[in-house]
Coordinates of C-alpha atoms and ligand atoms in Angstrom, one line a residue:
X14 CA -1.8 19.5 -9.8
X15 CA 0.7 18.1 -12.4
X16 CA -0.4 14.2 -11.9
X17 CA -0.9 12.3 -15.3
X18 CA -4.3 10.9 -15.2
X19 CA -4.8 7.0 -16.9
X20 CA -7.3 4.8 -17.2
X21 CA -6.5 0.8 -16.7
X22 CA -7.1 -1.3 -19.4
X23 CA -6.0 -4.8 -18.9
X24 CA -3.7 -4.1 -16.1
X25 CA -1.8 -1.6 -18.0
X26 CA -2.3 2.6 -17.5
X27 CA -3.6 3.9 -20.8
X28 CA -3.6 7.6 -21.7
X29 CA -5.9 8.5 -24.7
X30 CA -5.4 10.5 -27.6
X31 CA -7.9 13.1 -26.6
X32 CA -8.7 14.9 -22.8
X33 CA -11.3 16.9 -21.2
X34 CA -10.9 19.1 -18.7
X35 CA -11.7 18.4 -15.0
X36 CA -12.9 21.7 -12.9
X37 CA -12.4 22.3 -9.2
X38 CA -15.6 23.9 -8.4
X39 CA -14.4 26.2 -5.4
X40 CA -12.4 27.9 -8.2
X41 CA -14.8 26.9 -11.2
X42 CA -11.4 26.8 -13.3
X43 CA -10.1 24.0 -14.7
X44 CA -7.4 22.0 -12.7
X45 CA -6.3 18.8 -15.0
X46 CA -6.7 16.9 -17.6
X47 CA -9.0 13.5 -18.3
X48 CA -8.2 10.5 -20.9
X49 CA -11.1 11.1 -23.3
X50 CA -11.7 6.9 -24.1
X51 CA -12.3 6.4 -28.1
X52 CA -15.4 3.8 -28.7
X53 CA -12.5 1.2 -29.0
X54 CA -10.7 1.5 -25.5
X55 CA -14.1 1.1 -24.7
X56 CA -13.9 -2.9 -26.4
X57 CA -10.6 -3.4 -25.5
X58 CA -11.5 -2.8 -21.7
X59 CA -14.6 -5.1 -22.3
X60 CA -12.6 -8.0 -24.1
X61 CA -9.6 -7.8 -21.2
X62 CA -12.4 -8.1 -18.5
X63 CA -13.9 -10.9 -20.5
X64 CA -11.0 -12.7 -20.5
X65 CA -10.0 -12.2 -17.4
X66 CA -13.6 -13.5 -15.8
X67 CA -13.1 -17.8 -16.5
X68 CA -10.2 -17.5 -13.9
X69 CA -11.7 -14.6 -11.6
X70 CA -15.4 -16.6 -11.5
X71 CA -13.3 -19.7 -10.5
X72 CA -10.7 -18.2 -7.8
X73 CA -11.9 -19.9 -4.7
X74 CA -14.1 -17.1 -3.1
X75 CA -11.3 -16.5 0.2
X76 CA -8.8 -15.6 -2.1
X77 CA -11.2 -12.8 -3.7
X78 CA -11.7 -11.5 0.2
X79 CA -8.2 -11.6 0.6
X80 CA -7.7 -9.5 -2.3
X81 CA -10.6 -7.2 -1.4
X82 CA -8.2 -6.6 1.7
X83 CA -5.3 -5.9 0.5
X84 CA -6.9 -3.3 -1.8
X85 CA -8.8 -1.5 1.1
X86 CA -4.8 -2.0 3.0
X87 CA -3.8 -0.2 -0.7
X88 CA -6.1 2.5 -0.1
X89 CA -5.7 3.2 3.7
X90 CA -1.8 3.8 3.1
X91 CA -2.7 6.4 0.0
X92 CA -5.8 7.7 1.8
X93 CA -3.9 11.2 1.6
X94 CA -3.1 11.9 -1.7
X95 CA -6.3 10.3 -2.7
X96 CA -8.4 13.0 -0.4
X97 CA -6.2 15.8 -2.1
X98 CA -7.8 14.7 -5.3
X99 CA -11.0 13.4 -4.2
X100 CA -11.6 17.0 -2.9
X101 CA -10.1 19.1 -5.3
X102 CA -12.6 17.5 -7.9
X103 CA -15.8 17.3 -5.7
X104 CA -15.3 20.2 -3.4
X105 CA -15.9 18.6 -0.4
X106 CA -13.9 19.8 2.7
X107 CA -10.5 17.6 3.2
X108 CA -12.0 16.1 6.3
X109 CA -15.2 15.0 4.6
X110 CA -13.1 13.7 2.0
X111 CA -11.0 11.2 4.3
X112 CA -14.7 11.0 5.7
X113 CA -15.1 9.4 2.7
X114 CA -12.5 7.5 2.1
X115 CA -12.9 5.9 5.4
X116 CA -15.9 4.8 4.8
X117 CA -15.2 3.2 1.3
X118 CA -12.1 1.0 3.0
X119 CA -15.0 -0.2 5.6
X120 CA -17.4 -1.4 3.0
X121 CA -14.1 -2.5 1.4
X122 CA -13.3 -5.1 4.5
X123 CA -17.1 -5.9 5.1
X124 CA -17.6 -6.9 1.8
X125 CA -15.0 -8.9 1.6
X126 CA -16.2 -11.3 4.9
X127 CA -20.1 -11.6 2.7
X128 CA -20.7 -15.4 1.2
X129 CA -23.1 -16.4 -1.2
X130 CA -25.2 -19.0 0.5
X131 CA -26.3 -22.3 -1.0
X132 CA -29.9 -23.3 -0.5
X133 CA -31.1 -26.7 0.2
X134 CA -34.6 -26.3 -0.9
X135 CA -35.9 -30.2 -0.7
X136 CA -34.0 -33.1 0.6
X137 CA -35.4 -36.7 1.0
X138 CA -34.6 -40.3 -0.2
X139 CA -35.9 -39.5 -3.8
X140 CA -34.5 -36.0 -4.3
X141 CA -32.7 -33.3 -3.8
X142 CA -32.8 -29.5 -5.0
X143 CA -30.3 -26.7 -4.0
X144 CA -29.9 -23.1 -5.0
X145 CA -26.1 -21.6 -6.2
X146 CA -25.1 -18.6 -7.2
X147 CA -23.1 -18.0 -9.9
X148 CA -21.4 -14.7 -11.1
X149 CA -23.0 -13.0 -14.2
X150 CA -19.9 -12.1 -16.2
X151 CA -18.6 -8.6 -16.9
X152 CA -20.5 -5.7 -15.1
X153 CA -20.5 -1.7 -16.3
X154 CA -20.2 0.3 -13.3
X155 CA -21.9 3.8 -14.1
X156 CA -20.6 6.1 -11.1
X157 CA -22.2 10.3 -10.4
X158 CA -20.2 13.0 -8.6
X159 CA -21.0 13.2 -5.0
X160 CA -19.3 10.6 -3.2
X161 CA -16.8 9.0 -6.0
X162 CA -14.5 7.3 -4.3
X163 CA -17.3 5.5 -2.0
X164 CA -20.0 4.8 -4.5
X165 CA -17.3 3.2 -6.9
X166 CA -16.7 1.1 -4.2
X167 CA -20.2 -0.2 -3.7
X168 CA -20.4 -1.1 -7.4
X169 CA -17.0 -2.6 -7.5
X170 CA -16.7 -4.8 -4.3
X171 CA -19.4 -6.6 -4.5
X172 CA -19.0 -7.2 -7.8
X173 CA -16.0 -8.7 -7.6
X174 CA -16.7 -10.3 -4.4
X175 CA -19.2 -12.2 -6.6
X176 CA -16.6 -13.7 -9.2
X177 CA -17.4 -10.9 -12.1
X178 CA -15.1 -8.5 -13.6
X179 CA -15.6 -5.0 -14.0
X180 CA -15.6 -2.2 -16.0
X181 CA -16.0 1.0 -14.4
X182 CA -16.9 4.6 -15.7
X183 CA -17.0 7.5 -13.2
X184 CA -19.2 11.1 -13.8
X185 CA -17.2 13.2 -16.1
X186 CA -17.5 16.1 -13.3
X187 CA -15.4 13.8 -10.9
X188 CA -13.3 11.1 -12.7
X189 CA -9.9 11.9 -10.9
X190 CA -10.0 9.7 -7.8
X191 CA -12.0 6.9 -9.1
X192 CA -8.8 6.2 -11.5
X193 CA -6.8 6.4 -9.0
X194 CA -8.7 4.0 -6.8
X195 CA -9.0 1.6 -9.9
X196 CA -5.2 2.1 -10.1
X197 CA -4.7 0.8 -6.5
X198 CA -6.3 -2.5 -7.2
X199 CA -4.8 -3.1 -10.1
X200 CA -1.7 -3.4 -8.3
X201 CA -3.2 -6.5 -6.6
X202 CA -5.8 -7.6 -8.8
X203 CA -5.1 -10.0 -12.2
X204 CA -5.0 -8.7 -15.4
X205 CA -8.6 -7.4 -16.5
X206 CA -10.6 -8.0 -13.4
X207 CA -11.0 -4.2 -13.4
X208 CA -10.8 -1.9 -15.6
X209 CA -11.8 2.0 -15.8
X210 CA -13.0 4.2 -18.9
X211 CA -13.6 7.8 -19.0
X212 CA -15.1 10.3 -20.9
X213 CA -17.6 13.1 -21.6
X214 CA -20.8 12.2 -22.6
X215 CA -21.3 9.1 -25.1
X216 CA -19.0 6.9 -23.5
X217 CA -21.8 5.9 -20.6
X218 CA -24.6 5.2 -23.4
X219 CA -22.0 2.8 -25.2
X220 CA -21.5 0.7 -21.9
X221 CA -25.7 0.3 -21.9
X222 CA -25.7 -1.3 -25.1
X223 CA -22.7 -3.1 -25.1
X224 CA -23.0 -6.6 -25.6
X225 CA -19.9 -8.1 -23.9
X226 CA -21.3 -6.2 -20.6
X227 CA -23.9 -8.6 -18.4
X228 CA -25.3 -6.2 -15.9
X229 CA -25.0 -2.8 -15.4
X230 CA -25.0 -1.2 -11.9
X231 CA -25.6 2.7 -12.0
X232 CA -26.1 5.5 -9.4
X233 CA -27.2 9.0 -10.4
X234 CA -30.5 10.9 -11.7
X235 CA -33.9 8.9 -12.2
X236 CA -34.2 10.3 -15.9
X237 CA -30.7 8.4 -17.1
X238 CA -31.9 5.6 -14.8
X239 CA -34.7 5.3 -17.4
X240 CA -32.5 5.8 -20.4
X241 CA -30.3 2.6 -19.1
X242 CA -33.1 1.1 -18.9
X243 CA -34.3 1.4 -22.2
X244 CA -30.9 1.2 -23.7
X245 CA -29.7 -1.7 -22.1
X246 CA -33.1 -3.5 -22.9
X247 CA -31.8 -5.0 -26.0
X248 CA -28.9 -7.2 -24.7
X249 CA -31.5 -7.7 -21.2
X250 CA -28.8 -6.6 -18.7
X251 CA -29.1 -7.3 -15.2
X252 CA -29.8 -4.1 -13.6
X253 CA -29.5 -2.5 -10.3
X254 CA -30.4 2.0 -10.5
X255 CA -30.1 4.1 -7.5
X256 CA -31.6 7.1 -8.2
X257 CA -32.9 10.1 -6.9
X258 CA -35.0 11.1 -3.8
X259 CA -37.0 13.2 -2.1
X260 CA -37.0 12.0 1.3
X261 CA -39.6 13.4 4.0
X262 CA -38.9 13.8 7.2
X263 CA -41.7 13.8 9.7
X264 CA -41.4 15.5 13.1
X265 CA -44.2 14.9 15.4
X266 CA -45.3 17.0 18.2
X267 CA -43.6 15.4 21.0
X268 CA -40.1 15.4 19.3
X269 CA -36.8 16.7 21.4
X270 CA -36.1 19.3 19.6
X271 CA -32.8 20.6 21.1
X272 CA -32.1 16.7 20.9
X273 CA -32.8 16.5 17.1
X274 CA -31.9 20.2 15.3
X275 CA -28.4 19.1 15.1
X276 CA -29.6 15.8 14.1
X277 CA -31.5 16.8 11.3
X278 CA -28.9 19.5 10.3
X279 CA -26.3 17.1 9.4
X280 CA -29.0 15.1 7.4
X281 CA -29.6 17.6 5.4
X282 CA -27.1 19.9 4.7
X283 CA -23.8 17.0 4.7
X284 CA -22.0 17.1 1.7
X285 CA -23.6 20.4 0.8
X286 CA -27.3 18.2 0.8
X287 CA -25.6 16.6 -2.3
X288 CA -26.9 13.0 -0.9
X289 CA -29.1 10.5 -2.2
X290 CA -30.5 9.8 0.6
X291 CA -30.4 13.6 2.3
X292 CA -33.4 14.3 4.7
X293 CA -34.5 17.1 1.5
X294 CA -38.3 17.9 2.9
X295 CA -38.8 18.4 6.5
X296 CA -42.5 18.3 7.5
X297 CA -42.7 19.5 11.3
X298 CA -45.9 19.4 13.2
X299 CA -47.2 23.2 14.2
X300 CA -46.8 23.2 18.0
X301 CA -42.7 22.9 17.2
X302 CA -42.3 24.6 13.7
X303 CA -41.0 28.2 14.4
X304 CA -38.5 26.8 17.2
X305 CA -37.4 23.8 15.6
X306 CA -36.8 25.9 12.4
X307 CA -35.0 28.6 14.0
X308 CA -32.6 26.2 16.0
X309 CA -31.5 24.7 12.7
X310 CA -31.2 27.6 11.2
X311 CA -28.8 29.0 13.9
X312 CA -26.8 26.1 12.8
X313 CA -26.3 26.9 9.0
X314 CA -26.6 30.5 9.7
X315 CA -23.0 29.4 12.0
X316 CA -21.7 27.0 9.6
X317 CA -18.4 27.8 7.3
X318 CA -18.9 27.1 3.7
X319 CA -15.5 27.6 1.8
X320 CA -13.1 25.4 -0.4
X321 CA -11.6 22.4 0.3
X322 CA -7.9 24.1 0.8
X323 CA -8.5 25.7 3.6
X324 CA -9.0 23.4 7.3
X325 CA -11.7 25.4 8.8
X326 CA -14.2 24.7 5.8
X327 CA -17.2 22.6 6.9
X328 CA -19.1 22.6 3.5
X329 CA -17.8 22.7 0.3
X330 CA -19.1 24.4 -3.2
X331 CA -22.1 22.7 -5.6
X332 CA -19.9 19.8 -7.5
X333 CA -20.9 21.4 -10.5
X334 CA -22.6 24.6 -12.2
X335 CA -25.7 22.8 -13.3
X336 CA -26.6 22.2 -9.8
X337 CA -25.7 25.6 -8.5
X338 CA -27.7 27.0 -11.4
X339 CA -30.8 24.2 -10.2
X340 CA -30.2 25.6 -6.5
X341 CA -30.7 29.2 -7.1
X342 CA -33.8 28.6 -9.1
X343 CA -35.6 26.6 -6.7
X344 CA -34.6 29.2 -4.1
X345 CA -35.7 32.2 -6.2
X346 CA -38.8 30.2 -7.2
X347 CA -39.0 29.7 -3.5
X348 CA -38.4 33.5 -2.8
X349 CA -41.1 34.6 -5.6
X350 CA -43.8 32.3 -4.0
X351 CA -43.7 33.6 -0.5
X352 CA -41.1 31.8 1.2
X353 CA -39.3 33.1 4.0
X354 CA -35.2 32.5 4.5
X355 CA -34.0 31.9 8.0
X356 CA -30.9 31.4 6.7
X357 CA -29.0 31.9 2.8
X358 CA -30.8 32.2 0.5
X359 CA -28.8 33.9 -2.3
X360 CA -25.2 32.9 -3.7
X361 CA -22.4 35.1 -3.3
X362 CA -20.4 36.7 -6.0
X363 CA -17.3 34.9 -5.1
X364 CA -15.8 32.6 -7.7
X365 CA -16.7 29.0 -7.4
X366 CA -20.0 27.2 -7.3
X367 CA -20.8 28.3 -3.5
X368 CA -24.5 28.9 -1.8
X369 CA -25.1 29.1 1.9
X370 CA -26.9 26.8 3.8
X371 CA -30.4 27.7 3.0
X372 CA -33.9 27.3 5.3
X373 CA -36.6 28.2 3.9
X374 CA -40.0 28.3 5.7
X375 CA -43.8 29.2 4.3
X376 CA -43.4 26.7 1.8
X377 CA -45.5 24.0 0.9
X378 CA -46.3 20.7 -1.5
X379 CA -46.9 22.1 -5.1
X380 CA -44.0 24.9 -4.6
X381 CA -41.0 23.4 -6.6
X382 CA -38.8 23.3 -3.6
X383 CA -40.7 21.0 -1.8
X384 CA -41.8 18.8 -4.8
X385 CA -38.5 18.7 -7.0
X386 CA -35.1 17.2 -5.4
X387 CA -32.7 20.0 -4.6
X388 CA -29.4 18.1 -4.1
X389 CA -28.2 21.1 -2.6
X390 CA -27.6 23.0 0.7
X391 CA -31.3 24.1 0.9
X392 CA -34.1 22.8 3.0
X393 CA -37.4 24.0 3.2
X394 CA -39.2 23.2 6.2
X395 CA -42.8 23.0 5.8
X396 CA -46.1 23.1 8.8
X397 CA -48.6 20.7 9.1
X398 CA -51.2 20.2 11.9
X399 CA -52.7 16.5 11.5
X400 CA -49.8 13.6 11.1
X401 CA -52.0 11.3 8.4
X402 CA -52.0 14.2 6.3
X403 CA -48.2 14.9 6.8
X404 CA -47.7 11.1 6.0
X405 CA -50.3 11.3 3.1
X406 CA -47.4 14.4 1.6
X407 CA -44.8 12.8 2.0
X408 CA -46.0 9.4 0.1
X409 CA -46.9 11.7 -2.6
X410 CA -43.8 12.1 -4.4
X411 CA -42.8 9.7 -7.0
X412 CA -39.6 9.3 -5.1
X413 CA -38.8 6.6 -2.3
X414 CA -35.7 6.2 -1.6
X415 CA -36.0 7.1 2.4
X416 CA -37.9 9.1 5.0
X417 CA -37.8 9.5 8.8
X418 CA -40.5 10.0 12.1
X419 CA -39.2 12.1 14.7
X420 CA -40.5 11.4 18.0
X421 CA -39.4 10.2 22.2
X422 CA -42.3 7.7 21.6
X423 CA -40.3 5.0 19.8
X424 CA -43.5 2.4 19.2
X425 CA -45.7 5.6 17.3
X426 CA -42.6 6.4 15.5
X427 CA -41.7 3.1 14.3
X428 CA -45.5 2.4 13.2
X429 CA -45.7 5.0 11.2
X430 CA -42.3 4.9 9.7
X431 CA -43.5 2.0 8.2
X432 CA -45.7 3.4 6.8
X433 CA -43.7 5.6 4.6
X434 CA -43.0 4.6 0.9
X435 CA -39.9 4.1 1.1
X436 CA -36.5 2.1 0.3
X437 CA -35.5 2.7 4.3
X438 CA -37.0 4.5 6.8
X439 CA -35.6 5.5 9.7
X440 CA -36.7 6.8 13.1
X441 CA -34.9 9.7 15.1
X442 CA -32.7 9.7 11.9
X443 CA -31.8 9.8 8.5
X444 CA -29.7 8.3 5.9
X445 CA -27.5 6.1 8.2
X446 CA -26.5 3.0 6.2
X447 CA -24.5 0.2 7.0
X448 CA -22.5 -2.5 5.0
X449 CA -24.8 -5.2 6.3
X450 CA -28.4 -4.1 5.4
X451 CA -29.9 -3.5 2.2
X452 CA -30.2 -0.1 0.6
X453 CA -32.6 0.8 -2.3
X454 CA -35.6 3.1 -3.8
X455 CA -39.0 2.4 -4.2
X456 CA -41.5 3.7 -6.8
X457 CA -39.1 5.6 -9.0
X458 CA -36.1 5.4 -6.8
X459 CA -34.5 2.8 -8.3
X460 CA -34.8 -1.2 -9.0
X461 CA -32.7 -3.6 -6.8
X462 CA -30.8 -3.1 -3.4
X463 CA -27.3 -2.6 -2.4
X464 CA -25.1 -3.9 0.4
X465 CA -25.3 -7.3 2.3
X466 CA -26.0 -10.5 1.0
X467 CA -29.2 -9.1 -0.9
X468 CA -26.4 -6.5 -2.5
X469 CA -24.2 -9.3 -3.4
X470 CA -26.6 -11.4 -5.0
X471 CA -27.5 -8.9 -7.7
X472 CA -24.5 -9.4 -9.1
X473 CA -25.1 -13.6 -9.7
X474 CA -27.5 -15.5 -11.0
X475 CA -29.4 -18.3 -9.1
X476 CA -28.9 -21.9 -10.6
X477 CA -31.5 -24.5 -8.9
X478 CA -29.9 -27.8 -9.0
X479 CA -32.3 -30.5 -8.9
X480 CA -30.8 -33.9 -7.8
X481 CA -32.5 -37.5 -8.4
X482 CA -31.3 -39.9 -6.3
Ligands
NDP744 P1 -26.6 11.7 -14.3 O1 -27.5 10.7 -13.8 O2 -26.9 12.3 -15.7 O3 -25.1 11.2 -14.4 C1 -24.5 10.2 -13.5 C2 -23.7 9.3 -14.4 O4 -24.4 8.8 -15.5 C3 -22.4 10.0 -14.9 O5 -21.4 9.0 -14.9 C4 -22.8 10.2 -16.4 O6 -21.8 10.3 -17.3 C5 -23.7 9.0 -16.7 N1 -24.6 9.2 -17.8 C6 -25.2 10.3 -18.2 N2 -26.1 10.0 -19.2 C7 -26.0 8.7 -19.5 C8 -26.6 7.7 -20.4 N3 -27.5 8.1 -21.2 N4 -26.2 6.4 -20.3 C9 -25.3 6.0 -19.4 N5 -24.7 6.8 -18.6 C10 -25.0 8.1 -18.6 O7 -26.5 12.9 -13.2 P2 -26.2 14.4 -13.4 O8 -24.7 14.6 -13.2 O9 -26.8 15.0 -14.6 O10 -27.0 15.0 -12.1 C11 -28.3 15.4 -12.3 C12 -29.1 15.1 -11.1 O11 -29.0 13.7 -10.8 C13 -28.8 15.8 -9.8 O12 -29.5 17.0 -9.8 C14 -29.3 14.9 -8.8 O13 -30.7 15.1 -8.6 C15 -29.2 13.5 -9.4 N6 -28.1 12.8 -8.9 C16 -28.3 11.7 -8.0 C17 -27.3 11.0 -7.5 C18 -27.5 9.9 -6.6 O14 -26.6 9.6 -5.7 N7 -28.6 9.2 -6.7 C19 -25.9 11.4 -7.8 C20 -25.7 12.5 -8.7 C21 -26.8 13.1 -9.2 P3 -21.2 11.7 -17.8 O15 -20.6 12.4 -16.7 O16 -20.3 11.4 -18.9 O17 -22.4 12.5 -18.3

């Protein structure tokens, strides 16, 4: 790939002095070069978005949508190129990438039709009180490496929907197709509304301590969701962190389970299980366990892992060799405690950063598989015999972003979904989302929500307006 990569800076493409190198991990050899942004491309894309923001924040609101539009029209007619990139970088299969693509131009256009709503609190002969919202300013977009080219897009849209500008950073393992996406909407956007910045390492930390940024909007691990917090406690940012999970899934004795085992091996192993929100614990009641876990692992025991060149790949590679390195330990750790493969197991010897869908039975809480997030193509499927136990397991992790009951009575389910810990739970599925509901962790998963009007108002601050007649 012979493509120059630039960041935008104030509309303009801006190629830095100094690169790193981007890796394709189904090769785990470099494939191109990234702009390597100095401390002051850094201010410069901070002052342009600055700038930019009096005339963004006061562009009546159907002009932003209409702009929203054209860039998700901007994308669809460059959706191939941008998969070629977006999978060459991540490792994803091409399909998953226009997968993924797909689904970023759909948030696109349902972002664009959301409205902040003005309250009307109290209104009488004497007084009147109402509730605006107003845009914050200039938010730092802090963007990981499984799903680039959507995850930029839930920072960005709404963000701009809301009347701020934006600077954005993607992961250093993946910053390919995010400049290119930035690129796109530059060629509708003004001047400085949004603006990209890459770069190895410091460049992230700056954006949490800069003072001309407002908010700060960051998906990726729970320990750098703390270290934003802390870092960006000085200037008191406006936060939103969505971070890591360790969702359970419950499957109670009743469950389909030639309905489900497909279900739940999508779930788990999509993206190579490098998902958030990925069913990662699967707690199944003893009646089903040794059929449910053989039908899924019939399934990844059938499924083709390869790279993203070639059109019968299902899975990709690990995005990167720390995670591979994470997913063979937990596996061996797995191995050395007892636990039994059904399927995988152990990584091949082929270059890139492949491992087979893995099942792993005879595990249990306190084994690190089961406690520690994989984000990886491994799940470890664990007995139980008494569901308030199961529950009790599953609320035990410091994580909540999701968890799921799986049962044919719907009512059971649903009650004791809710009583999971969790951002979202669902019931005879897992880590469905949708444009128009809100998205978020509990406990350590994160602070705020994403998507919907509850995603859009954490980018603006409420103003009460207090009228006296
Ligand atoms: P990180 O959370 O460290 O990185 C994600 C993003 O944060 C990258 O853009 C990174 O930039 C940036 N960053 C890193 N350190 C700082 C900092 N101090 N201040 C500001 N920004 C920073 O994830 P990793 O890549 O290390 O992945 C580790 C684990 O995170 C995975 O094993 C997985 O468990 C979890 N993860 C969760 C994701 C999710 O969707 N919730 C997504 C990806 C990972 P740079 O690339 O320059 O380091």
């Amino acid at each position: 790939m012979t493509q120059s990569h630039a960041m935008i800076i104030n509309g303009e493409r801006v190629e830095a002095a100094g690169t790193f190198g981007v890796i394709d991990p189904a090769r785990a050899e470099f494939f191109a070069d990234c702009p390597a942004a100095s401390p002051e491309h850094l201010d410069a894309a901070v002052a342009a978005a600055r700038k930019a923001f009096p005339t963004w924040r006061d562009t009546v609101i159907e002009e932003r949508a209409r702009l929203l539009n054209e860039i998700a029209n901007a994308v669809e007619a460059d959706k191939d190129a941008l998969a070629v990139l977006l999978s060459t970088e991540q490792g994803k299969p091409r399909a998953s990438a226009h997968g993924e693509i797909g689904a970023a131009i759909h948030w696109m256009r349902e972002t664009a039709k959301l409205r902040p709503p003005v309250e009307v609190i109290r209104d009488d002969e004497k007084n009147r009180i109402e509730v605006h919202r107003k845009p914050l300013g200039v938010v730092g977009s802090i963007t990981p490496w499984n799903h680039p080219v959507l995850i930029a897009t839930w920072h960005v849209m709404p963000a701009l929907m809301a009347g701020n500008c934006v600077v954005i950073k993607p992961s250093s393992y993946t910053p390919l197709s995010t400049l290119r996406l930035v690129e796109l909407a530059n060629v509708h956007l003004p001047r400085g509304v949004l603006n990209s910045v890459t770069g190895e390492g410091g460049i992230g930390r700056a954006i949490t301590g800069h003072p001309g940024i407002d908010k700060i909007v960051f998906t990726g691990s729970t320990p750098t969701g703390r270290n934003i917090m802390s870092n960006a406690a000085d200037t008191l940012k406006r936060l939103t962190l969505e971070l890591g999970g360790n969702d359970a899934a419950i499957v109670l004795p009743d469950a389909d389970i030639d309905a489900i085992a497909p279900v739940i091996f999508a779930k788990s192993f999509g993206n190579s299980g490098q998902t958030c929100a990925a069913l990662k614990r699967l707690y199944v009641h003893e009646s089903l366990h040794d059929a449910l876990a053989e039908k899924i692992a019939v399934l990844a025991r059938a499924a083709k892992v390869g790279p993203a060149s070639d059109p019968a790949s299902q899975f990709g590679p690990l995005q990167n060799k720390a995670q591979f390195d994470l997913v063979r330990a937990l596996a061996d750790d797995a191995r050395a405690n007892g636990g039994r493969f059904l399927a995988g197991g152990e990584a091949s010897d082929e270059a890139g950063y492949f491992f087979p869908l893995t099942v792993v039975t005879e595990v249990t809480d306190g084994m690190r598989i089961v406690d520690e997030e994989q984000f990886g193509p491994i799940l470890p499927i664990v007995r139980y015999s008494d569901v308030d136990d199961a529950i009790a397991r599953a609320n035990a992790s410091e994580n909540g972003l999701g968890g799921s009951i799986w049962s044919t009575d719907i009512k059971k389910a649903e009650a004791l979904a809710r009583r999971l810990e969790c951002g979202t739970a669902w019931v005879n599925d897992h880590s469905s989302i949708s444009p128009a509901a809100p998205f978020g962790g509990a406990k350590q998963s994160g602070i705020g929500v994403e998507f919907g009007h509850w995603g859009l108002e954490e980018y603006m601050q409420m103003q009460t307006v207090h009228i006296t007649r």
